[in-house]
PDB file of C-alpha atoms in Angstrom:
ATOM      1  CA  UNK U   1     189.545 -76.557 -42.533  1.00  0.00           C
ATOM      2  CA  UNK U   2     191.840 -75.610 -45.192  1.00  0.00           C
ATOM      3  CA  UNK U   3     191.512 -75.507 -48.842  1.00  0.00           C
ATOM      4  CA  UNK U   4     193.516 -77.759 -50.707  1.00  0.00           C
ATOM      5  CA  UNK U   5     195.555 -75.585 -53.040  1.00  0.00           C
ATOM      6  CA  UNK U   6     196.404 -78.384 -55.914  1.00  0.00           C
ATOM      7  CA  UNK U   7     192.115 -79.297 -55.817  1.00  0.00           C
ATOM      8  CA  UNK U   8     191.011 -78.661 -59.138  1.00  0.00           C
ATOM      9  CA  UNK U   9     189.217 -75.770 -60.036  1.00  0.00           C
ATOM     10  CA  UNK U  10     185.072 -76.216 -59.391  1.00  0.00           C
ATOM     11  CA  UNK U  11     182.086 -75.673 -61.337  1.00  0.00           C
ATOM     12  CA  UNK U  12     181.190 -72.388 -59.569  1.00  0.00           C
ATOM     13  CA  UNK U  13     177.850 -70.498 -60.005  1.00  0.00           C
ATOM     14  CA  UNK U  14     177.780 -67.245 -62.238  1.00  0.00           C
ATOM     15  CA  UNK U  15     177.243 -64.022 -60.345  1.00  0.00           C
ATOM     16  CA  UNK U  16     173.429 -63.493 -60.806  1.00  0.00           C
ATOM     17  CA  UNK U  17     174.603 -59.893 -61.830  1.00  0.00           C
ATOM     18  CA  UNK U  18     177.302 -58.415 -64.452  1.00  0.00           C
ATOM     19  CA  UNK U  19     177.240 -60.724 -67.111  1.00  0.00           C
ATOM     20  CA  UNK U  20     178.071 -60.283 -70.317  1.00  0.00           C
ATOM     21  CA  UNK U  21     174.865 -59.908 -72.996  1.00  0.00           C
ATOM     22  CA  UNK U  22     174.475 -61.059 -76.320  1.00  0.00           C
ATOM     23  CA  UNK U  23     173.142 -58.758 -78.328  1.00  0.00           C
ATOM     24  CA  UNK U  24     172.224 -59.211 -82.198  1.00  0.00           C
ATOM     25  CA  UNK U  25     173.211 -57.704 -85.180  1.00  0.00           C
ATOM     26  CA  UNK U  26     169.751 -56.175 -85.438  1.00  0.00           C
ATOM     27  CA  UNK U  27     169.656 -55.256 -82.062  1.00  0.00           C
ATOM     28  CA  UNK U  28     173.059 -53.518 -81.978  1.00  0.00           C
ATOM     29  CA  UNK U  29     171.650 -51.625 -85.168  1.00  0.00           C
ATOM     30  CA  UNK U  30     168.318 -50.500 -83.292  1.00  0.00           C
ATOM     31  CA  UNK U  31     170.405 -48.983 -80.151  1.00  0.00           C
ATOM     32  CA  UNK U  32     172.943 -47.644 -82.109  1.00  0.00           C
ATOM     33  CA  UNK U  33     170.286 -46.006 -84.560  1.00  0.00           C
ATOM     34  CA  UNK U  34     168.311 -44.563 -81.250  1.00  0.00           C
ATOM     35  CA  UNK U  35     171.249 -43.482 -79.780  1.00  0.00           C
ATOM     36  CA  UNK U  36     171.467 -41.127 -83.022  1.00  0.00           C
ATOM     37  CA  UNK U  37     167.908 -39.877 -82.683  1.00  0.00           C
ATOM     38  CA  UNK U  38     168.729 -39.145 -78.962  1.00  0.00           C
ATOM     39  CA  UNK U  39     171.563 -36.991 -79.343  1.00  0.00           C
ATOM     40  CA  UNK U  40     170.049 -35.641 -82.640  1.00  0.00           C
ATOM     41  CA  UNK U  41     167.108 -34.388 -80.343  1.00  0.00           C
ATOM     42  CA  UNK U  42     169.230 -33.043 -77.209  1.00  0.00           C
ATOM     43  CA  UNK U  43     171.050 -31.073 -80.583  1.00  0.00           C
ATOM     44  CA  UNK U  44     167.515 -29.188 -81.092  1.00  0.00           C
ATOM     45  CA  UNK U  45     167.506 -28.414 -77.490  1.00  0.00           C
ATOM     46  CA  UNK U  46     171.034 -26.970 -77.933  1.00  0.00           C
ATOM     47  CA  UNK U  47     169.992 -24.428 -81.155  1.00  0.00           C
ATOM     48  CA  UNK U  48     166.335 -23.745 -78.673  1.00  0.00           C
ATOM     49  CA  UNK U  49     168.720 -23.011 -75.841  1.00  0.00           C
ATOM     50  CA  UNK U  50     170.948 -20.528 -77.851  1.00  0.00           C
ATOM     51  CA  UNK U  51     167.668 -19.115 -79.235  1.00  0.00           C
ATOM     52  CA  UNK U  52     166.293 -18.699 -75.738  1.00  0.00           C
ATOM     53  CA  UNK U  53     169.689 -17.159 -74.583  1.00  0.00           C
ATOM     54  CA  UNK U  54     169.740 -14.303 -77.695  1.00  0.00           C
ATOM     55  CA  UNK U  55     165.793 -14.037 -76.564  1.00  0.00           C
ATOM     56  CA  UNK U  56     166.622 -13.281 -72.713  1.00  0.00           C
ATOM     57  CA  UNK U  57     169.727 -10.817 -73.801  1.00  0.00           C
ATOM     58  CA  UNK U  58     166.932  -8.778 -76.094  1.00  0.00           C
ATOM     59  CA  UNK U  59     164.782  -8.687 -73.250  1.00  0.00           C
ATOM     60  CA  UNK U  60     166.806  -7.455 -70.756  1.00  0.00           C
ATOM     61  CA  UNK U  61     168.562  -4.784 -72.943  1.00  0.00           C
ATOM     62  CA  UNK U  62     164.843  -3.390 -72.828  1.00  0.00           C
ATOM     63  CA  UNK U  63     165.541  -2.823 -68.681  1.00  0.00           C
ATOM     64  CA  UNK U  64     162.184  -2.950 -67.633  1.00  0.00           C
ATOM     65  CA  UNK U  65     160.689  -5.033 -65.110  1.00  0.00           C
ATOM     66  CA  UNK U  66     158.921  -6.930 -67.629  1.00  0.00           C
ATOM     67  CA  UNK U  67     162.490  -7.626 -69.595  1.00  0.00           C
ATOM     68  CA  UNK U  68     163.931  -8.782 -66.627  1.00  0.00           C
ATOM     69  CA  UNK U  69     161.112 -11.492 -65.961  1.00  0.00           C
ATOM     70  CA  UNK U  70     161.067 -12.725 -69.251  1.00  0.00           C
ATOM     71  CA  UNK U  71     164.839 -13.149 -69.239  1.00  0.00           C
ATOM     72  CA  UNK U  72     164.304 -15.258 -65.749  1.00  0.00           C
ATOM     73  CA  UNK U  73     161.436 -17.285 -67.619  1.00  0.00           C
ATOM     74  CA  UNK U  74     164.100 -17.998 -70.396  1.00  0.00           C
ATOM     75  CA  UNK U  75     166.705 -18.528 -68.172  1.00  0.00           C
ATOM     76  CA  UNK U  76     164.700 -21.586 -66.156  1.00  0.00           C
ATOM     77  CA  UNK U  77     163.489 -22.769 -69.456  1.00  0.00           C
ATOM     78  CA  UNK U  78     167.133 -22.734 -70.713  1.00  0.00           C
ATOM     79  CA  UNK U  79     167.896 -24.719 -67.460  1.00  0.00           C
ATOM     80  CA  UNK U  80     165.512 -27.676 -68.308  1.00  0.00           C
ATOM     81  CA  UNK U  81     166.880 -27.798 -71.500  1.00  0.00           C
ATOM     82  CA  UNK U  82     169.872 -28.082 -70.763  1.00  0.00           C
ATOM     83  CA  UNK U  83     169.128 -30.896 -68.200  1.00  0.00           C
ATOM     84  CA  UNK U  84     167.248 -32.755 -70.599  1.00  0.00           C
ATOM     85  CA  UNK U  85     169.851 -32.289 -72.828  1.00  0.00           C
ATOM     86  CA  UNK U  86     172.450 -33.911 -70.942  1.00  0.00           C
ATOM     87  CA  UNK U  87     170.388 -36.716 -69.801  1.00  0.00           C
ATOM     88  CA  UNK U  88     169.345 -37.711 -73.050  1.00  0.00           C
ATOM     89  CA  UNK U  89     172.730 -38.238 -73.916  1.00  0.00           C
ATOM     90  CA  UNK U  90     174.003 -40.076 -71.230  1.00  0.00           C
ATOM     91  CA  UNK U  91     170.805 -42.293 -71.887  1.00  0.00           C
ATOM     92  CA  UNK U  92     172.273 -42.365 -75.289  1.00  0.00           C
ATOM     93  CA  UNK U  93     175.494 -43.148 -74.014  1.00  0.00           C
ATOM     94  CA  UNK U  94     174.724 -45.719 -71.461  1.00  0.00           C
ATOM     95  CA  UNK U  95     172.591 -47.712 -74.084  1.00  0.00           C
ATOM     96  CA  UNK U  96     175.244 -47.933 -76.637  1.00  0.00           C
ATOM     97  CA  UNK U  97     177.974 -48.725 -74.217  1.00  0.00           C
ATOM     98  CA  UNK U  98     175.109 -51.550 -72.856  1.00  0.00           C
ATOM     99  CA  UNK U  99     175.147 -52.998 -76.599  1.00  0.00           C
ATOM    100  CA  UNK U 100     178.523 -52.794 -77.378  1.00  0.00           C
ATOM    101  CA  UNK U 101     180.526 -54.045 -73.961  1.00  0.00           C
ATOM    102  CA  UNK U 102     177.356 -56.543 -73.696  1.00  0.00           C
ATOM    103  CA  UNK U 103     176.837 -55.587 -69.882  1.00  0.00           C
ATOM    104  CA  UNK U 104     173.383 -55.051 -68.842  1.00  0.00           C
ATOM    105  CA  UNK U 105     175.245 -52.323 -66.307  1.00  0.00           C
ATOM    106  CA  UNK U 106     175.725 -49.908 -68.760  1.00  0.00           C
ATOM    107  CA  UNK U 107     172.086 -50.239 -69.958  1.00  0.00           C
ATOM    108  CA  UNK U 108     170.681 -49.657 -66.492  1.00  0.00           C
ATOM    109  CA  UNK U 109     172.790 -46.926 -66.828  1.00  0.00           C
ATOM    110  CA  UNK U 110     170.958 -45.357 -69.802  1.00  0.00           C
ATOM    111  CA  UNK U 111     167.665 -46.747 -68.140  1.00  0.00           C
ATOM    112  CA  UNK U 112     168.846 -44.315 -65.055  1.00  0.00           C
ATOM    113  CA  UNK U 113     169.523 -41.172 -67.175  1.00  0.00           C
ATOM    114  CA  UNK U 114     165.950 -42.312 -69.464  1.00  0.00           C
ATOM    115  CA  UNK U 115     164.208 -42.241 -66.150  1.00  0.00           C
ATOM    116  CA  UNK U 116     165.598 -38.762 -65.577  1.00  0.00           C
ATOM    117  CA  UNK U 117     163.911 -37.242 -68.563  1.00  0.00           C
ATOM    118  CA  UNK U 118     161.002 -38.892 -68.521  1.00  0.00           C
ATOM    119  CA  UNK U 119     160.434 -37.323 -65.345  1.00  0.00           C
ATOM    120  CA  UNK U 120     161.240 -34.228 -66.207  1.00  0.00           C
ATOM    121  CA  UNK U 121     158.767 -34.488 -69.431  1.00  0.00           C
ATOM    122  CA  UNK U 122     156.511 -36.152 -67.237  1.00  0.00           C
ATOM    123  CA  UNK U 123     156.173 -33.069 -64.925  1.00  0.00           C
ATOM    124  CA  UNK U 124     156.426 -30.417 -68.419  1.00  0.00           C
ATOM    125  CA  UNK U 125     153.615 -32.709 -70.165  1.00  0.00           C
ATOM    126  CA  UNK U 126     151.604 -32.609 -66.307  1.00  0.00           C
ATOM    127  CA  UNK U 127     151.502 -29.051 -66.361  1.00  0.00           C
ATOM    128  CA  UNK U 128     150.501 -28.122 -70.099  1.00  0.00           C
ATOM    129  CA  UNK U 129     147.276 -30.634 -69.648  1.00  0.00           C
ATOM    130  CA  UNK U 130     146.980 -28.928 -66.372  1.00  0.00           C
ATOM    131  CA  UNK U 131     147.235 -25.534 -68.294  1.00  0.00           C
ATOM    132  CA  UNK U 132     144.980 -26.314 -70.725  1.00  0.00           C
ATOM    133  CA  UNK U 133     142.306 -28.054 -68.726  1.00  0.00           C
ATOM    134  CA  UNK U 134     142.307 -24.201 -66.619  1.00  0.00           C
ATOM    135  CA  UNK U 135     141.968 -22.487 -70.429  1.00  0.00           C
ATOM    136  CA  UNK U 136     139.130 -24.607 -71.380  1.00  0.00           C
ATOM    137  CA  UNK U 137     137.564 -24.137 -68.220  1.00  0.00           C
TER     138      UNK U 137
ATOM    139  CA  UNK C   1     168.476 -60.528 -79.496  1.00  0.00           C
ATOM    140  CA  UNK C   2     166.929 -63.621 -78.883  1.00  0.00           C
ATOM    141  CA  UNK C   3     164.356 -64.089 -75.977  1.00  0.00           C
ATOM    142  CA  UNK C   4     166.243 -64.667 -73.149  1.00  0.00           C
ATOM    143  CA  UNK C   5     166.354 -62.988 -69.656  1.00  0.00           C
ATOM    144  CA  UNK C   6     168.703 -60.129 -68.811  1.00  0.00           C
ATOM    145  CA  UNK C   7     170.302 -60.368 -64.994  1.00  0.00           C
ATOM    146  CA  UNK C   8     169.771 -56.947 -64.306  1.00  0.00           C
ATOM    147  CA  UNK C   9     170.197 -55.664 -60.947  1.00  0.00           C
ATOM    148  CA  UNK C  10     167.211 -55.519 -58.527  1.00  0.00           C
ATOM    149  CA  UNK C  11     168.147 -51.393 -58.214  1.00  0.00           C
ATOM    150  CA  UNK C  12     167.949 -51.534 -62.127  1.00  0.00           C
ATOM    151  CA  UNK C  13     165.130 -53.544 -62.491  1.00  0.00           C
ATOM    152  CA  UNK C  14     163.365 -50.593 -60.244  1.00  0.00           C
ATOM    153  CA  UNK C  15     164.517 -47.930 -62.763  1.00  0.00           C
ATOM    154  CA  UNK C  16     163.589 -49.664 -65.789  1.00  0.00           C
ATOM    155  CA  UNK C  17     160.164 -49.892 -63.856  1.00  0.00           C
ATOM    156  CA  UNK C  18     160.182 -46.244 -62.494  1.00  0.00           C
ATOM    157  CA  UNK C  19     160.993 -45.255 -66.362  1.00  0.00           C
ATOM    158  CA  UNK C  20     158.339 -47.244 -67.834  1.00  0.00           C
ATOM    159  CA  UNK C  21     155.853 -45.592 -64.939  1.00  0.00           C
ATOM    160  CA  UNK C  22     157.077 -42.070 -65.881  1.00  0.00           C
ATOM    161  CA  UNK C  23     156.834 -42.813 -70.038  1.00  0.00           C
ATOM    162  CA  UNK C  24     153.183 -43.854 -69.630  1.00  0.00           C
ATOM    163  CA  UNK C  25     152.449 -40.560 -67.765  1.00  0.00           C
ATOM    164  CA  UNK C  26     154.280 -38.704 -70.290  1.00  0.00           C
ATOM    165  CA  UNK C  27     152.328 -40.353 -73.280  1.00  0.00           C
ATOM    166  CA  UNK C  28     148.929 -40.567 -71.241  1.00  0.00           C
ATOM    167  CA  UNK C  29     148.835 -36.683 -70.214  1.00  0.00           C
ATOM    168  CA  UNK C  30     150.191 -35.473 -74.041  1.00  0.00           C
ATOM    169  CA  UNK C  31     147.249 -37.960 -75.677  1.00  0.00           C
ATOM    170  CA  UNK C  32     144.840 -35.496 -73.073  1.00  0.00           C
ATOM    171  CA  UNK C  33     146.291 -32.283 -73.896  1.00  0.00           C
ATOM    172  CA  UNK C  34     146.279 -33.203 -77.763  1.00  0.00           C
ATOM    173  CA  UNK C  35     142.691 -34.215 -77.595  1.00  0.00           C
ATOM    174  CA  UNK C  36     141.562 -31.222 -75.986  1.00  0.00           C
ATOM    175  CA  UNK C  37     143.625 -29.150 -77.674  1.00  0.00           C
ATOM    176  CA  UNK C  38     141.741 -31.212 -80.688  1.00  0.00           C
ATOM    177  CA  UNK C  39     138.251 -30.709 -79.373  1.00  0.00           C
ATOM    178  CA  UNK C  40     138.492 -27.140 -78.797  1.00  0.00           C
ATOM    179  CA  UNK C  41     140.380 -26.048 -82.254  1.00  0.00           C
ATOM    180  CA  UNK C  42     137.493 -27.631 -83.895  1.00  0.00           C
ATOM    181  CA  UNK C  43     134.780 -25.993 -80.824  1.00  0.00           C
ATOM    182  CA  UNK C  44     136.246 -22.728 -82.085  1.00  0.00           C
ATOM    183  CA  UNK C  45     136.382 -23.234 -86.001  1.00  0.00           C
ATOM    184  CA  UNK C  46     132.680 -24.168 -85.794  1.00  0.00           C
ATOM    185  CA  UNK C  47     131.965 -21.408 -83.519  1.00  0.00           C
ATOM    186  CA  UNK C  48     133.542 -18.415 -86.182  1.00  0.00           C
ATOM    187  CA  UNK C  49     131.265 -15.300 -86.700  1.00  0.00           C
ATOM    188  CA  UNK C  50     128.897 -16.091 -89.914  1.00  0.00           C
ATOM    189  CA  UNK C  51     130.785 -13.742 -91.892  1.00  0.00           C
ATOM    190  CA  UNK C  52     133.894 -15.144 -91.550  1.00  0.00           C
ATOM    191  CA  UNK C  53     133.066 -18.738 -91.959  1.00  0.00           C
ATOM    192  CA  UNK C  54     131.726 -17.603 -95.644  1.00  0.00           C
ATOM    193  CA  UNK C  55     134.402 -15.627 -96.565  1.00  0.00           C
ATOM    194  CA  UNK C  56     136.850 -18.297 -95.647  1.00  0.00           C
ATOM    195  CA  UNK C  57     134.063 -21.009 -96.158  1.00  0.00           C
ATOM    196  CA  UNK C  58     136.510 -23.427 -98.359  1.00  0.00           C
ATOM    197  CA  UNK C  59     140.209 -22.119 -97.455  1.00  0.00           C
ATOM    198  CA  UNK C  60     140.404 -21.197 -94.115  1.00  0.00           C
ATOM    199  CA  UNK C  61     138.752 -23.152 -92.090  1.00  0.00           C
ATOM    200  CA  UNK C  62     139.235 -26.804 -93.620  1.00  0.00           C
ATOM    201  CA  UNK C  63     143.072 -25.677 -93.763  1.00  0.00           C
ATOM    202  CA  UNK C  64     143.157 -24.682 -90.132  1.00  0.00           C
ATOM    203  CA  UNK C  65     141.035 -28.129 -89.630  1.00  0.00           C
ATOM    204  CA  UNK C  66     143.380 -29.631 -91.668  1.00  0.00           C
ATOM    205  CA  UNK C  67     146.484 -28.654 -89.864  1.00  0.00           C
ATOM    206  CA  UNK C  68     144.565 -29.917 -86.056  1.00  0.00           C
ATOM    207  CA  UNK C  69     143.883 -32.925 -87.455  1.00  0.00           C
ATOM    208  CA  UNK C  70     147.083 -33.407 -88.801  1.00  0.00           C
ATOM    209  CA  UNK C  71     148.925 -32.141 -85.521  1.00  0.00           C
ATOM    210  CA  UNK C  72     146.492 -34.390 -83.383  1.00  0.00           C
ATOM    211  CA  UNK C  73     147.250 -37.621 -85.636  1.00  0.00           C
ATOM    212  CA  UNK C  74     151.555 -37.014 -84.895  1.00  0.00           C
ATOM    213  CA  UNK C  75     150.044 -36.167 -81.146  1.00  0.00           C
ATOM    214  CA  UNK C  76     148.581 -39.463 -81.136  1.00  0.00           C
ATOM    215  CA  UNK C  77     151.114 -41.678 -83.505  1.00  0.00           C
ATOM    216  CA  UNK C  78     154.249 -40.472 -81.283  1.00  0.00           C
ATOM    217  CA  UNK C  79     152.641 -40.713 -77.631  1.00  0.00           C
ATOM    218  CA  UNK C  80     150.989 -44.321 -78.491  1.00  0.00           C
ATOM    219  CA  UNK C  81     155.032 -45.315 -79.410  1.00  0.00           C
ATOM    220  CA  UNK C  82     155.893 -44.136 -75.960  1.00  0.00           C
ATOM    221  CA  UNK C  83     152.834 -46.007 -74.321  1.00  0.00           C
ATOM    222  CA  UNK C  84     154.105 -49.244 -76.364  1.00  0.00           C
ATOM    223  CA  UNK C  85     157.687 -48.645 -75.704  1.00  0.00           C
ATOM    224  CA  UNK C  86     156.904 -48.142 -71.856  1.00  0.00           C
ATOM    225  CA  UNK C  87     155.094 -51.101 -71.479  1.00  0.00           C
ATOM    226  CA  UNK C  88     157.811 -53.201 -73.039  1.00  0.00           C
ATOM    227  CA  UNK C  89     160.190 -51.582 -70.788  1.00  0.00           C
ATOM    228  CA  UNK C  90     158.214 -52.550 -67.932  1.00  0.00           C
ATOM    229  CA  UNK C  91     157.633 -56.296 -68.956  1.00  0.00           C
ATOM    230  CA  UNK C  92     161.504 -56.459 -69.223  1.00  0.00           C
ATOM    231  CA  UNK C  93     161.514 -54.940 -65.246  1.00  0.00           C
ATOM    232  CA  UNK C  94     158.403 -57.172 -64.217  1.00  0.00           C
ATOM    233  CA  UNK C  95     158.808 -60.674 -66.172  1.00  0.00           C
ATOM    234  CA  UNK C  96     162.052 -62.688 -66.682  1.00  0.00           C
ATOM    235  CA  UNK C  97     160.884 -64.972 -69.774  1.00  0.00           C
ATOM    236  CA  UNK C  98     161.674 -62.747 -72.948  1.00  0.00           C
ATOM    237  CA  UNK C  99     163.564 -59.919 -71.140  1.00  0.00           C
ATOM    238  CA  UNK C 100     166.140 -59.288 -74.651  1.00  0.00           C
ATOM    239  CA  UNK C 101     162.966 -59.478 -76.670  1.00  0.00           C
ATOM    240  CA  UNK C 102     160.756 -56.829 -74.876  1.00  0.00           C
ATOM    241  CA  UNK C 103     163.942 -55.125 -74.460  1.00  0.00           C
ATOM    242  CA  UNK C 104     164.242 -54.873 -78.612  1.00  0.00           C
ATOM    243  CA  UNK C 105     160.697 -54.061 -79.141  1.00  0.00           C
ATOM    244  CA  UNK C 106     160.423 -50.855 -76.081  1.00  0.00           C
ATOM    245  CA  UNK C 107     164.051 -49.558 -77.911  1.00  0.00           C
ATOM    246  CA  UNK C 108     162.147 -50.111 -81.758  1.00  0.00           C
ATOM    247  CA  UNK C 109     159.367 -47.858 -80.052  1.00  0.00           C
ATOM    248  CA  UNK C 110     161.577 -45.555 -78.475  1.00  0.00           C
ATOM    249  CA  UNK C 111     163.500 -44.834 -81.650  1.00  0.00           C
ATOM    250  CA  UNK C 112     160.735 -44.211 -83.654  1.00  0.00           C
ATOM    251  CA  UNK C 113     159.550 -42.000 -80.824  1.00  0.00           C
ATOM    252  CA  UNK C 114     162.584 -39.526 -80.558  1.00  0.00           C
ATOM    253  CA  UNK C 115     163.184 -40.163 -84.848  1.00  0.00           C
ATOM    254  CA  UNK C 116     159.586 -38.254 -85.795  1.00  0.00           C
ATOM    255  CA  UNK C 117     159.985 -35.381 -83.259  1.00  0.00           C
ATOM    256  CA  UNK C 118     163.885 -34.413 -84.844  1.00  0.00           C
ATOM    257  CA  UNK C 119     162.267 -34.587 -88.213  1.00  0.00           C
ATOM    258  CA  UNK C 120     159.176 -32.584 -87.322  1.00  0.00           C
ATOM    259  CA  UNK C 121     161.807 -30.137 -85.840  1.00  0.00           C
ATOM    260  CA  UNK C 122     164.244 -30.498 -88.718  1.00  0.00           C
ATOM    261  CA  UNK C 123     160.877 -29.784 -90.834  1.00  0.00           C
ATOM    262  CA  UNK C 124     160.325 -26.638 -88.996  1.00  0.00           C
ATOM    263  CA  UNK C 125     163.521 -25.097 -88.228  1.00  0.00           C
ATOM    264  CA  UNK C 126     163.545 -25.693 -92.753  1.00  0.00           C
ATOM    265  CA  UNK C 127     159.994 -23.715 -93.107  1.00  0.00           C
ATOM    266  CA  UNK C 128     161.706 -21.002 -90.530  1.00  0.00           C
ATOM    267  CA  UNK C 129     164.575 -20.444 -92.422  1.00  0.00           C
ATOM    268  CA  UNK C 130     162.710 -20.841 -95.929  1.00  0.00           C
ATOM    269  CA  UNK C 131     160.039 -17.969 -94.301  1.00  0.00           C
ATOM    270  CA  UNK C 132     163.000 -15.857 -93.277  1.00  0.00           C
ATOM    271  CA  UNK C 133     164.881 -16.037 -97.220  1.00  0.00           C
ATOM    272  CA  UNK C 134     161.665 -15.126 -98.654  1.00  0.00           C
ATOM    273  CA  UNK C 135     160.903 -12.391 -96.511  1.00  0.00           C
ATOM    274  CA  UNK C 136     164.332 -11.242 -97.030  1.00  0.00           C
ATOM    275  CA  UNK C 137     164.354 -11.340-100.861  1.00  0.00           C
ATOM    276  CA  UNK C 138     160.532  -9.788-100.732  1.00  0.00           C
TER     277      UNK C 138
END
């Protein structure tokens, strides 16, 4: 059966998914506010990350053995800081764009990117309590 | 944001889930660490040989007491924010009543979370530099 082209257009059902969120003024404020403090934080990871890098070039101009590992040690440090880094701005990101284009897409984008660091502090937070359950012991 | 559900995607719904999951096991391990980190600062302080506890019997050690017990209380103030600001997130992933609401209170949380560790760090990286001027000038 065909559809009859000059029908007039039907009540259809909203897609369950992709649409548009109304976000107050406070609410806007809030994200946009955390979104600061986000990318303020990842900045501190920048300044420990240039820190770590002058750190790792001091200890391998030593050329020991012992230079070279602490320069690795550095190095994978500066690697999780730089991945935390970038995911907490793109949780940043994803958030604001959530508030501002009022799609709940963009916030399960920042949700996404959240997740990402969490897990990564998750594991870093594991192994300190780990760490200092062994000292204690 | 009034209290209304948010049609997020089943997928997202599992992330907001799997990131409230992963901030409660941040928060719950870094309340642990910071208590025993608590427990055996003050183990040790109580433990000093008897002729350093009286030299240092006012100065010392209630400033070095003083400085656990403030570290534990911004140990415990910012981790219990992430606990809170997890379990909102989670309600929002697990209920569909007041999805905007829980949503507002877990990002309140969250901000205040991330807000006192740059200021602790903006507070340090100013007693760094302050240290390095006066040894400088000295």
């Amino acid at each position: 059966m065909h559809d009859n082209p000059f029908a007039p257009p039907t009540a259809t059902a909203d897609s369950p998914e992709g649409r548009g969120l109304v976000f107050s003024e406070e609410g806007v404020r809030v994200v946009s506010s955390l979104a600061t403090w986000m990318r303020g934080l990842s900045t501190f990871y920048y300044v420990g990350v240039a820190f770590l890098a002058l750190g790792a070039c001091g200890a391998l101009v030593t050329g020991s053995a012992a230079g070279v590992g602490v320069a690795l040690g550095f190095s994978i440090v500066m690697l999780g800081l730089i991945t935390a880094a970038i995911w907490l701005r793109s949780a940043a990101s994803g958030f604001e764009r959530g508030v501002y284009s009022d799609d709940e897409m963009t916030l399960g984008q920042g949700f996404r990117n959240l997740r990402a660091y969490l897990i990564l502090m998750g594991i870093i937070s594991i192994l300190s309590l780990g760490s200092t359950i062994l000292e204690v012991m | 944001m009034d209290a209304r559900r948010i049609p997020f995607t089943e997928e997202d719904e599992r992330r907001i889930a799997s990131a409230a999951t992963w901030g409660v096991i941040v928060a719950v391990s870094s309340l642990a660490t910071g208590v025993i980190s608590l427990l055996v600062q003050m183990q040790a302080l109580s433990s000093l040989p008897p002729g350093l506890s009286r030299l240092g019997s006012g100065f010392f050690v209630k400033g070095a007491l003083g400085a656990s017990l403030v570290q534990a209380v911004i140990v415990v103030l910012i981790n219990v924010w992430l606990l809170q600001a997890s379990l909102s997130f989670r309600k929002v992933a697990l209920t569909d009543e007041a999805d905007q609401a829980h949503l507002l209170t877990g990002f309140r949380r969250l901000r205040a979370y991330f807000m006192v560790q740059v200021v602790l760090l903006m507070l340090l990286v100013g007693l760094v530099l302050f240290g390095v001027v006066v040894g400088l000038s000295s």
